[in-house]
XYZ file of C-alpha atoms in Angstrom:
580
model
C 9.205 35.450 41.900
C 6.464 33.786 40.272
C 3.317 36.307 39.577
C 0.302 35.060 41.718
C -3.318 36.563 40.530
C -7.050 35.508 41.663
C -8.893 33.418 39.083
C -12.439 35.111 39.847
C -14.955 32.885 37.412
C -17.730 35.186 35.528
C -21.371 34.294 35.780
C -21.997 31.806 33.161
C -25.911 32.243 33.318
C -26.468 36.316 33.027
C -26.980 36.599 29.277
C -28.302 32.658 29.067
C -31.439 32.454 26.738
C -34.764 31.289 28.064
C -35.196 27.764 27.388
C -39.428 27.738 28.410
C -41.639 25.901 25.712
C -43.569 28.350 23.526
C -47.424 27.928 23.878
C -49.132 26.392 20.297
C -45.128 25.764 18.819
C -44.157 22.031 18.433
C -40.942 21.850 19.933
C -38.514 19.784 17.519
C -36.456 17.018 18.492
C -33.332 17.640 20.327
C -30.036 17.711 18.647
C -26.795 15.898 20.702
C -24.329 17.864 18.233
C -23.965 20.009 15.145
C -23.776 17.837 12.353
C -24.174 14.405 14.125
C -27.300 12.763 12.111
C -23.983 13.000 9.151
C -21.485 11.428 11.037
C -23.460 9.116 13.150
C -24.479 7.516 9.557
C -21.032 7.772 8.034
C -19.900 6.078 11.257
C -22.669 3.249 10.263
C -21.442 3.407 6.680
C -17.926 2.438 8.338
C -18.820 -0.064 11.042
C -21.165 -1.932 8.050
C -18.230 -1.941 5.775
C -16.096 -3.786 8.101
C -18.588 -5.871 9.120
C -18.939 -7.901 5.873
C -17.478 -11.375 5.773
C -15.888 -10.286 1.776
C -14.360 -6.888 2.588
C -12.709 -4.946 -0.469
C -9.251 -5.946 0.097
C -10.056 -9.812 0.411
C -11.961 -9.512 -2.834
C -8.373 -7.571 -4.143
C -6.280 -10.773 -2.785
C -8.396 -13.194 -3.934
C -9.210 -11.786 -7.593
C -4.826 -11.102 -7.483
C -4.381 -14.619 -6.681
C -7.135 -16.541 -9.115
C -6.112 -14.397 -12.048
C -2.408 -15.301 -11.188
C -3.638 -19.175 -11.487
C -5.694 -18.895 -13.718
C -3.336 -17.718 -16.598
C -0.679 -20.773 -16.237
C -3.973 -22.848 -16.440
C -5.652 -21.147 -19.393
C -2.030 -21.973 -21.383
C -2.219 -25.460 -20.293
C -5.701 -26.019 -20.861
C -5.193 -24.944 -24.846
C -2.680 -27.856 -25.494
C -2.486 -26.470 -29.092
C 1.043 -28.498 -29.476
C 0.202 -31.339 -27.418
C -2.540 -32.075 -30.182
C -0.455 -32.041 -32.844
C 1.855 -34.252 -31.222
C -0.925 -36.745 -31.058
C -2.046 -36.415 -34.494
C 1.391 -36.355 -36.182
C 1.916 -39.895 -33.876
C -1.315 -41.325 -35.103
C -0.850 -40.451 -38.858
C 2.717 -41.985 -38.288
C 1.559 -45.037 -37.222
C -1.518 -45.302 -39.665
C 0.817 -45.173 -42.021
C 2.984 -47.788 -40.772
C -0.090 -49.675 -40.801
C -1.045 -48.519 -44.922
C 2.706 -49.926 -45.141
C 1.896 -53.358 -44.514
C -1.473 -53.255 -45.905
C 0.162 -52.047 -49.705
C 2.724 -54.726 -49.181
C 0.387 -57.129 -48.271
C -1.986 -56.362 -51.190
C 1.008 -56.035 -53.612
C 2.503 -59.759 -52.144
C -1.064 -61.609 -52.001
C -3.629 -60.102 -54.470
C -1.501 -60.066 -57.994
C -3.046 -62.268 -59.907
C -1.196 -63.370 -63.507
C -3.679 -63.328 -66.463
C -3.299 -66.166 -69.180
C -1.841 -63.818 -71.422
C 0.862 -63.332 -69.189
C -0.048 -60.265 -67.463
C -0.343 -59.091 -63.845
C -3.250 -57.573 -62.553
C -5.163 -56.684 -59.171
C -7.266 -58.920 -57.724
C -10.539 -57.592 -56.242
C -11.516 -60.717 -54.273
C -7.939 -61.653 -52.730
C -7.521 -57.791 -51.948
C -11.161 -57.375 -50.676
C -10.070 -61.029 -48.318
C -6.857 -59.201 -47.467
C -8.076 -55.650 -46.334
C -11.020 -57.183 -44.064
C -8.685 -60.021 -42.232
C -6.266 -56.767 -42.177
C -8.398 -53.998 -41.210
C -11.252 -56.139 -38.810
C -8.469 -56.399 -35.396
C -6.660 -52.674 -36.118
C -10.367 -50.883 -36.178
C -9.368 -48.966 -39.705
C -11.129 -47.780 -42.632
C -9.624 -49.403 -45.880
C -10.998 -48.496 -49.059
C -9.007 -49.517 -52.197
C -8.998 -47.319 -55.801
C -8.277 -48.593 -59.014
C -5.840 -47.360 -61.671
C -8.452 -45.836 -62.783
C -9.834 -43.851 -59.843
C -12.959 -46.225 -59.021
C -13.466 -47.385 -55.546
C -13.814 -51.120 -55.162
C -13.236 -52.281 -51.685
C -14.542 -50.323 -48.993
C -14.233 -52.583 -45.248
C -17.148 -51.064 -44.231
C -19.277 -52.040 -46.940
C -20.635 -55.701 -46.644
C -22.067 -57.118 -49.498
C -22.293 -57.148 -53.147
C -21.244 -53.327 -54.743
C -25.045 -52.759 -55.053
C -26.512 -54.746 -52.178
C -24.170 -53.831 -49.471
C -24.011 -52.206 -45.871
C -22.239 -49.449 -44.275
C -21.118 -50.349 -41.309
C -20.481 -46.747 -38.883
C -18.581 -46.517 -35.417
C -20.636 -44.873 -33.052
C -19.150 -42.828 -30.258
C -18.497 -44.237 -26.900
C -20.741 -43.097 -24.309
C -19.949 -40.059 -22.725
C -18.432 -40.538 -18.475
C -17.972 -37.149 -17.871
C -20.513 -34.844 -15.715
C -22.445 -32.460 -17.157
C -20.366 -29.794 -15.650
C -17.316 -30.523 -16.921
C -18.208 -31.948 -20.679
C -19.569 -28.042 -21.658
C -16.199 -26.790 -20.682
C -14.336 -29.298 -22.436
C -16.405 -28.857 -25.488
C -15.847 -25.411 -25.598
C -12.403 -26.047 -24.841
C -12.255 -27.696 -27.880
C -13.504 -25.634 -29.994
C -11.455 -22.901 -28.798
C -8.319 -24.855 -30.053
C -9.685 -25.362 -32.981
C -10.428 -21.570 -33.513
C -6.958 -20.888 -32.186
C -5.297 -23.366 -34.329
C -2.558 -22.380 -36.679
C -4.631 -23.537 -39.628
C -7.725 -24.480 -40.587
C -8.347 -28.440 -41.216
C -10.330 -29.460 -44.728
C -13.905 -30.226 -43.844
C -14.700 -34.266 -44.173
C -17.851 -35.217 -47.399
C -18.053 -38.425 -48.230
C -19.935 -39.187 -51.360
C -22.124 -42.214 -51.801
C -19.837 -42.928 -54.937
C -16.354 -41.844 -54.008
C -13.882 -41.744 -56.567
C -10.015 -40.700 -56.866
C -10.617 -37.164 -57.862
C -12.522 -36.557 -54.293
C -9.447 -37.509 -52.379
C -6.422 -35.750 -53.363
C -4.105 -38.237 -51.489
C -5.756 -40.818 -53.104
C -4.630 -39.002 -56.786
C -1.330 -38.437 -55.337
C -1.204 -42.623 -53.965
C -1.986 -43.288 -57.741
C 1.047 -41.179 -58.774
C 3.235 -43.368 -56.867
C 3.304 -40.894 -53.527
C 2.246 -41.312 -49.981
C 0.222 -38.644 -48.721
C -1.472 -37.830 -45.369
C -4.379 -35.763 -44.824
C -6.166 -34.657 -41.169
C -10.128 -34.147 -41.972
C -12.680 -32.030 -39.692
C -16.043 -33.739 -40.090
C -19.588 -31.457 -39.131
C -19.983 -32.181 -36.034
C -16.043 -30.939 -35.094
C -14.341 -34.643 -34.740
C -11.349 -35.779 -36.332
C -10.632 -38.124 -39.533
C -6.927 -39.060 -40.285
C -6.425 -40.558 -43.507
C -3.408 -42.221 -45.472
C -3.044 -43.174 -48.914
C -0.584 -45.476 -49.787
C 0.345 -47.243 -53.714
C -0.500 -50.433 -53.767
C 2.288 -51.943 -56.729
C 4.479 -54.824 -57.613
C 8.070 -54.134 -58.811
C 7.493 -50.340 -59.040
C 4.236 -50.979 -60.655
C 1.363 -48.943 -59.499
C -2.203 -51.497 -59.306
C -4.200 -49.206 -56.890
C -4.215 -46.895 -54.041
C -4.845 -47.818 -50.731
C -6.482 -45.347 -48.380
C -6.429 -45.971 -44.806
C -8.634 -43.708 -42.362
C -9.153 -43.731 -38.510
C -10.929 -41.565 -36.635
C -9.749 -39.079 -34.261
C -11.318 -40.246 -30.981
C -8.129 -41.061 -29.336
C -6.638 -37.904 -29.946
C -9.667 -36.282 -28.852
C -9.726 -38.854 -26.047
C -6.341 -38.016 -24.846
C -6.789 -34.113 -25.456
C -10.299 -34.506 -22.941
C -8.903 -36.503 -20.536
C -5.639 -34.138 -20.025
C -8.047 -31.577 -19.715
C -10.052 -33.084 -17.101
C -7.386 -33.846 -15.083
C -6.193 -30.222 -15.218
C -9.440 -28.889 -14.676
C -9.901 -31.167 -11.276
C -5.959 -30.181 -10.578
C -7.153 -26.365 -11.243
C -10.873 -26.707 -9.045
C -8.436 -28.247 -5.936
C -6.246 -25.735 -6.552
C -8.738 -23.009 -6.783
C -9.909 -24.123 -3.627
C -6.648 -23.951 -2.045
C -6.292 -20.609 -3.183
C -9.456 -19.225 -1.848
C -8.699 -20.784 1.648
C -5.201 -19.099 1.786
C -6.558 -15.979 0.511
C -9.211 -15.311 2.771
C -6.945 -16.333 5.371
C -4.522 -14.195 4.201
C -6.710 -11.348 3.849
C -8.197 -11.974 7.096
C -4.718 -11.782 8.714
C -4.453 -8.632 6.958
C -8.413 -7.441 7.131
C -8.998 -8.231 10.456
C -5.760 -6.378 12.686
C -6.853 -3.414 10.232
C -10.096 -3.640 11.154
C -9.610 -3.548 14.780
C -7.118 -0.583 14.111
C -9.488 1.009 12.359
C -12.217 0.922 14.883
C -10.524 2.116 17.651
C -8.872 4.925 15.890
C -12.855 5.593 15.431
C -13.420 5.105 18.871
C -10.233 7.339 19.639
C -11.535 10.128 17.283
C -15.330 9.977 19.351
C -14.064 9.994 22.654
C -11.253 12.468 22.855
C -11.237 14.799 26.015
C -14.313 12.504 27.597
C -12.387 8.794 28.114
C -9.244 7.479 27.457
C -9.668 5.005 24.445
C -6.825 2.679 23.506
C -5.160 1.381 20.567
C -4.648 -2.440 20.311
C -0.737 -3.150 20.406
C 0.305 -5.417 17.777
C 4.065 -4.721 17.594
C 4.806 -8.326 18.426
C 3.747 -8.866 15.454
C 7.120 -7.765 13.630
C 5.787 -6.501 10.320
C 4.200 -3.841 8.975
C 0.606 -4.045 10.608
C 2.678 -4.165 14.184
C 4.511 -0.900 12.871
C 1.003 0.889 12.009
C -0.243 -0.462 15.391
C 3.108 1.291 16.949
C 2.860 4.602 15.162
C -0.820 4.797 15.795
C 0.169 4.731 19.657
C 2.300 7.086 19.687
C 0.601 9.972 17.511
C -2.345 8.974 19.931
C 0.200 9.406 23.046
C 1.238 12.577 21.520
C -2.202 13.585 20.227
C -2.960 12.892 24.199
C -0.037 15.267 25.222
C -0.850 17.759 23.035
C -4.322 18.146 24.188
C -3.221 18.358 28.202
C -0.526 20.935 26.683
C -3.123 23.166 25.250
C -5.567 22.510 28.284
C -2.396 23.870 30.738
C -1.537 26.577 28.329
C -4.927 27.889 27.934
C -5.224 27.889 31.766
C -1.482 29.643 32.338
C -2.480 32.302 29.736
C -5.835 32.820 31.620
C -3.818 33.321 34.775
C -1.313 35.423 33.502
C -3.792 37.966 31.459
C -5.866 38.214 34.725
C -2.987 39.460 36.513
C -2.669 42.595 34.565
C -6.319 42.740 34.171
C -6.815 42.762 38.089
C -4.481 45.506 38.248
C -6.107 47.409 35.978
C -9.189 47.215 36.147
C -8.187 48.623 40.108
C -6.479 51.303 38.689
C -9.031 52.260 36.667
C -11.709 52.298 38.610
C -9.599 53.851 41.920
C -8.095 56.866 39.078
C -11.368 58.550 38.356
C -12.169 58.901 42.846
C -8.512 60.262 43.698
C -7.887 63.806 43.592
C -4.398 64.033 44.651
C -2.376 64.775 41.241
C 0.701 62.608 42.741
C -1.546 59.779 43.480
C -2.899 59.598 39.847
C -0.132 60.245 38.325
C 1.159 57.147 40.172
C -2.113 55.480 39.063
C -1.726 56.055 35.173
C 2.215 54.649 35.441
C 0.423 51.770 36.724
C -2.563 51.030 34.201
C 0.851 52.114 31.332
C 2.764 49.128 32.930
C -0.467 47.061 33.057
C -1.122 47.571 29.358
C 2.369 47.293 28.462
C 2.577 43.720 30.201
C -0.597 42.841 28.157
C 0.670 43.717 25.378
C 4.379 41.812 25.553
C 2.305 38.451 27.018
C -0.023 38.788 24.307
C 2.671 39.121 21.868
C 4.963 36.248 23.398
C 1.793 33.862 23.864
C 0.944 34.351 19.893
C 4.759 33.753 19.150
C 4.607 30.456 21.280
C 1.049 29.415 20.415
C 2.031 29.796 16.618
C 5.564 27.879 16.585
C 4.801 24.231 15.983
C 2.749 25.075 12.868
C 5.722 27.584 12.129
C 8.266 25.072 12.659
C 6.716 22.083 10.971
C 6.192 23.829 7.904
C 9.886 25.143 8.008
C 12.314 23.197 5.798
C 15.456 22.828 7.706
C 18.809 23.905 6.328
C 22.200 23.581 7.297
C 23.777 26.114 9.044
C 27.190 26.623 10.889
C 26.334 27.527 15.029
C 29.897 28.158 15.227
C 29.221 31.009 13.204
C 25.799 31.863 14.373
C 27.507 32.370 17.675
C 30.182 33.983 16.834
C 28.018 36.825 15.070
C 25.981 36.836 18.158
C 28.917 37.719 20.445
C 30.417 40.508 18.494
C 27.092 42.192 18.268
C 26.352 42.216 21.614
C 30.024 43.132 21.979
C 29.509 46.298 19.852
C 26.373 47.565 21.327
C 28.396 47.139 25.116
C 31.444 48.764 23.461
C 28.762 51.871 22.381
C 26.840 52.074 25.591
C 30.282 51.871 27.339
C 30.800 50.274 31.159
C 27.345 49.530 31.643
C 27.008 46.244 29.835
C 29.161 42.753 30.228
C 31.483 41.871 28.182
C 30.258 38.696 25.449
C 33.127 36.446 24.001
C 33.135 33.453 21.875
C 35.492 30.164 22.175
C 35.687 27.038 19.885
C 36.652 23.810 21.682
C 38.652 21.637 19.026
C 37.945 21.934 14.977
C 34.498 21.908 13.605
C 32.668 21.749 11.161
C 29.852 23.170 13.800
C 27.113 22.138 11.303
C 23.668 21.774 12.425
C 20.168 21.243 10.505
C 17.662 24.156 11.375
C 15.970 27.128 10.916
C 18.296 29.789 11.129
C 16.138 32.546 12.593
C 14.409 30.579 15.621
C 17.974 29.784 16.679
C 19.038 33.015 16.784
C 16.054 33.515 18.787
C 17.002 30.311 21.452
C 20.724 32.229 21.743
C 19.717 35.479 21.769
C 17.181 34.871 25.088
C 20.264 32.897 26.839
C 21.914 35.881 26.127
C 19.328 38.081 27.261
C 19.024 36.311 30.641
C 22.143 36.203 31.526
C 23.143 39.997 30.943
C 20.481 40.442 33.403
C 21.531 38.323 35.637
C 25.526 39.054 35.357
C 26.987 42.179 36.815
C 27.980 45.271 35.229
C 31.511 44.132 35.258
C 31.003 40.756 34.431
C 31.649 38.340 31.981
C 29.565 36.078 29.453
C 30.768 33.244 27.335
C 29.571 31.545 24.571
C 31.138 27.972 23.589
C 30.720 25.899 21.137
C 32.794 21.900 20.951
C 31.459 18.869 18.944
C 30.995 15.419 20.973
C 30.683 12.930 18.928
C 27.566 13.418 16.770
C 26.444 16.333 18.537
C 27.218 20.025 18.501
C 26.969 21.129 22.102
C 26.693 25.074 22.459
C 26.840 26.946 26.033
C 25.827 30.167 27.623
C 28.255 31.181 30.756
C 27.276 33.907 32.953
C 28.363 35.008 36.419
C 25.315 35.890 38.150
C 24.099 34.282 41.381
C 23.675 31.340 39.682
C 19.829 29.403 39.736
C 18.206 27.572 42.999
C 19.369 23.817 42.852
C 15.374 23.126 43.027
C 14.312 25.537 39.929
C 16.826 23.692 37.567
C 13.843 22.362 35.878
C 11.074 24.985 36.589
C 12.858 27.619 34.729
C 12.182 26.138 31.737
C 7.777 25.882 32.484
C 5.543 28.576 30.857
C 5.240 32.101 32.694
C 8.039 30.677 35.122
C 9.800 34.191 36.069
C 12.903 34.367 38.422
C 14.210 38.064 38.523
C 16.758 39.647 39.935
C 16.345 42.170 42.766
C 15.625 45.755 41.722
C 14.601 44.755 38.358
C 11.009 46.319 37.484
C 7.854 44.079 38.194
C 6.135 43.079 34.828
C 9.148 43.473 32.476
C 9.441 39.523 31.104
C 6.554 37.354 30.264
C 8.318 34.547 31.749
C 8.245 32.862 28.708
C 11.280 33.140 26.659
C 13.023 29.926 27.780
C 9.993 28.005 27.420
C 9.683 29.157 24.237
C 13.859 28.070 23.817
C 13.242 24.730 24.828
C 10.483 24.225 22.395
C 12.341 25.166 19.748
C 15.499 23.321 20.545
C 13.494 20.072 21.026
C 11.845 20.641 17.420
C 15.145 20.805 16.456
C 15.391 17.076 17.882
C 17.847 18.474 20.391
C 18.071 19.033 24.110
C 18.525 21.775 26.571
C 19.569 22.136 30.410
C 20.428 24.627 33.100
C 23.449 23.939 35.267
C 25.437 25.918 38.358
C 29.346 27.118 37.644
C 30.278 26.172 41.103
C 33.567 27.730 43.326
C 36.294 24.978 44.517
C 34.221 25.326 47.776
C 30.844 24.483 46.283
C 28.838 27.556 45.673
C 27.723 29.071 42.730
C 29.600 31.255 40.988
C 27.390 31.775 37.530
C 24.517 29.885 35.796
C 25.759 27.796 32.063
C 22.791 27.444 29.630
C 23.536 23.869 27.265
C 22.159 23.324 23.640
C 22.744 20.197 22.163
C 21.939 19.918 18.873
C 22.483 16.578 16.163
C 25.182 17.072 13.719
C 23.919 17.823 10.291
């Protein structure tokens, strides 16, 4: 029978301090909790964080993500081989064009002295190389055998009395913004290059020996030479011989400027850099959207966990569900559910097991404190005597609830820091039985008789802590000696079914009330049998079973042995526990 006690509340305001102002004391603000000023601004520090439009991670995704395009960019934006591409083209064809030039001057500007010999003309070549050079845009400057220039095209005029006639750059059509990156673009190439071009001087009086294709033309070579002038622009030059029948008259040097490699080299660039700014664009949009997909469902997690965390015990707060979302943000929105549903449970556990232990310890305490105080006014020796067995059982039931409450109140942290290892129940049982077998053999006819039976071939292996286990058996044991009769019989079986290793405690006592099947198992539940002395169980020893067997991610049940005409012939205890 379950024990029934008053629940008599103390006085809550007898030792209550005096809460009157004091006269001349400045009474200092009011306080809603210990340590709130802290977390109210840390909860501030939180909501502001959260609240801004860039939040850490999106400035994570979007620095991942530009750096990422950025690099493919950078190597296209260099176009180190692309440029030499263009120059080798343009010094191939400028000297296709020298080519023509040297055969022209070797076909048209040999003129035949009267004594027979051939010599260069300076006025048919100087008619030649400006008809030549005035369509194609090229410098063409033409060196004697003897190293002295005498036809320049961009000299007008007599030797002494002439004009220089310079290209001047073509006007710039790029923005402002974009012409200081390509500029420094270009210089970075340059810098980067795998060598370092020859700086372009021109003399006022050039000769052979300043241009060492031009020495190398007069040898009867072609040579090609890429120039850097000041200001970091190109110069390609050629020089070609200029010769009749193998006979060397002149050099002719051909130079062009490098504006259309540059040209080309700018314009690539500007296209990638537009291609890169769209793309950059792009790239931010996806990112913050991305980041907001990610930023946002975290967010909202995030502040109802906070809101969770502020209101337990005083309103029930909610977590957003987001598991339709199928990915990981739905899973954290699932877990955070459930270890709120649990953290929920958990607190209404500890709320009804604070109040059953309350009950229970005022039970004893009622009683004794009524024996106490009745002792010390009876005289009667018999009556006192009877008195102090009482106040010994009181203190003795104290004593074995306070013990049982710490061994249940402590269990979850005992079992979560447990590292669970296999063990055989087969075994476990089997131990079991022939100790309890021993101490009946000992004590004589006084105790039922315990025996162990394996249904089919293991292995019986289970993942657990072997001690609480024992524990778990050793109450179903317990509770059914007491139960069973003198003469009786208990059984302990063990089978596997399927993935599961299901154990059972058999007695043949009267067997448990149809409607208690699931009471048993509550806290301070108690269900004796008749003559057994008031106080002796805590009534909490298979409450304390079925904890441990569900943090062993298994189940337990009570069930009836029933006759062939229905009634109860025993009471069968079932573990089931997941095969290790």
């Amino acid at each position: 029978m379950r024990d029934q006690a008053g629940t008599g509340d103390g006085d809550p305001g007898a030792d209550a301090p005096s809460t009157a102002p004091v006269p001349g004391r400045k009474e200092r603000p009011k306080q809603r909790r210990l340590g709130g000023h802290h977390q109210d601004r840390d909860q501030r520090s939180r909501h502001t964080n959260r609240a801004r439009f860039l939040s850490p991670l999106t400035r994570r995704i979007l620095m991942v993500n530009i750096i990422a395009l950025a690099i493919p960019i950078g190597g296209l934006l260099y176009l180190g081989p692309y440029r030499d591409n263009l120059i080798r083209a343009e010094m191939e064809a400028l000297r296709a064009q020298g080519e023509i030039f040297a055969g022209a001057l070797g076909e048209g500007a040999i003129a035949i002295t009267t004594a027979g010999q051939e010599v260069l003309s300076p006025a048919s070549a100087r008619h030649i190389i400006r008809r030549l050079s005035g369509p194609s845009g090229l410098r063409a400057r033409l060196f004697l055998q003897d190293g002295e220039l005498t036809i320049d095209s961009r000299r007008l005029g007599a030797a002494r009395n002439s004009v220089q006639v310079e290209e001047l750059a073509p006007p710039e059509t790029m923005n402002d913004v974009i012409n200081p990156i390509l500029d420094m673009l270009d210089r970075l190439t340059m810098v980067l290059g795998e060598h370092q071009l020859e700086r372009y001087v021109e003399d006022s009086t050039p000769g052979a020996e300043d241009y060492p294709e031009v020495a190398r033309a007069l040898q009867g070579d072609i040579m090609g030479v890429v120039r850097e002038t000041d200001s970091g622009h190109l110069v390609l030059s050629v020089a070609l011989p200029v010769q009749r029948y193998y006979k060397v008259f002149g050099s002719l040097m051909l130079s062009k400027s490098g504006k259309d490699v540059e040209a080309a080299l700018r314009n690539v660039r500007a296209t990638i850099l537009m291609v890169f700014a769209g793309a950059l664009l792009i790239t931010i949009a996806l990112s913050i959207y991305l980041a907001g997909a990610i930023a946002r469902p975290l967010n909202k997690l995030a502040a109802a966990a906070d809101r969770v965390a502020h209101s337990v015990g005083r309103q029930e707060e909610e977590i957003p569900d987001m598991t339709d979302r199928a990915d990981e943000i739905g899973d954290l929105s699932g877990v955070l559910r459930e270890m709120t549903r649990a953290l929920r449970l958990r607190l209404v556990a500890i709320e009804r097991f604070a109040a059953d232990v309350s009950h229970e310890i005022k039970n004893p305490l009622t009683s004794l404190r009524s024996a106490v105080e009745t002792v010390s006014k009876v005289k009667d020796d018999e009556q006192r005597r009877k008195l102090l067995e009482i106040i010994n059982d009181d203190v003795e039931r104290l004593d074995r609830l306070i013990s049982d409450i710490s061994d249940a109140s402590r269990l979850d942290a005992e079992l979560s820091r447990t590292e669970a290892e296999p063990l055989d129940l087969g075994a476990l049982l089997a131990t079991l039985a022939g100790m309890y077998g021993a101490v009946g053999t000992e004590d004589g006819a006084g105790r039922p008789r315990v025996s162990m039976e394996a249904h089919g071939e293991g292995p019986f292996e289970v993942l657990g802590n072997e001690d609480r286990l024992v524990q778990v058996f050793r109450n179903l044991i317990g509770n059914a000696m007491t139960f069973s009769p003198t003469d009786g019989r208990i059984d302990l079986k063990i089978r596997r079914d399927g993935n599961v290793v299901e154990a059972a405690v058999e007695d043949e006592g009267p067997g448990i009330p149809a409607n208690k099947l699931e009471a048993i198992f509550d806290r301070f539940y108690t269900e004796r049998p008749e003559g057994e002395k008031f106080g002796a169980h805590s009534g909490l020893g298979l409450s304390i079973s079925k904890q441990i067997v569900e943090a062993h991610a298994g189940e337990i049940r009570a069930e009836n042995r029933m006759t062939h005409d229905g009634k109860p012939r025993g009471a069968r205890f079932i573990v089931r526990l997941p095969v290790a």
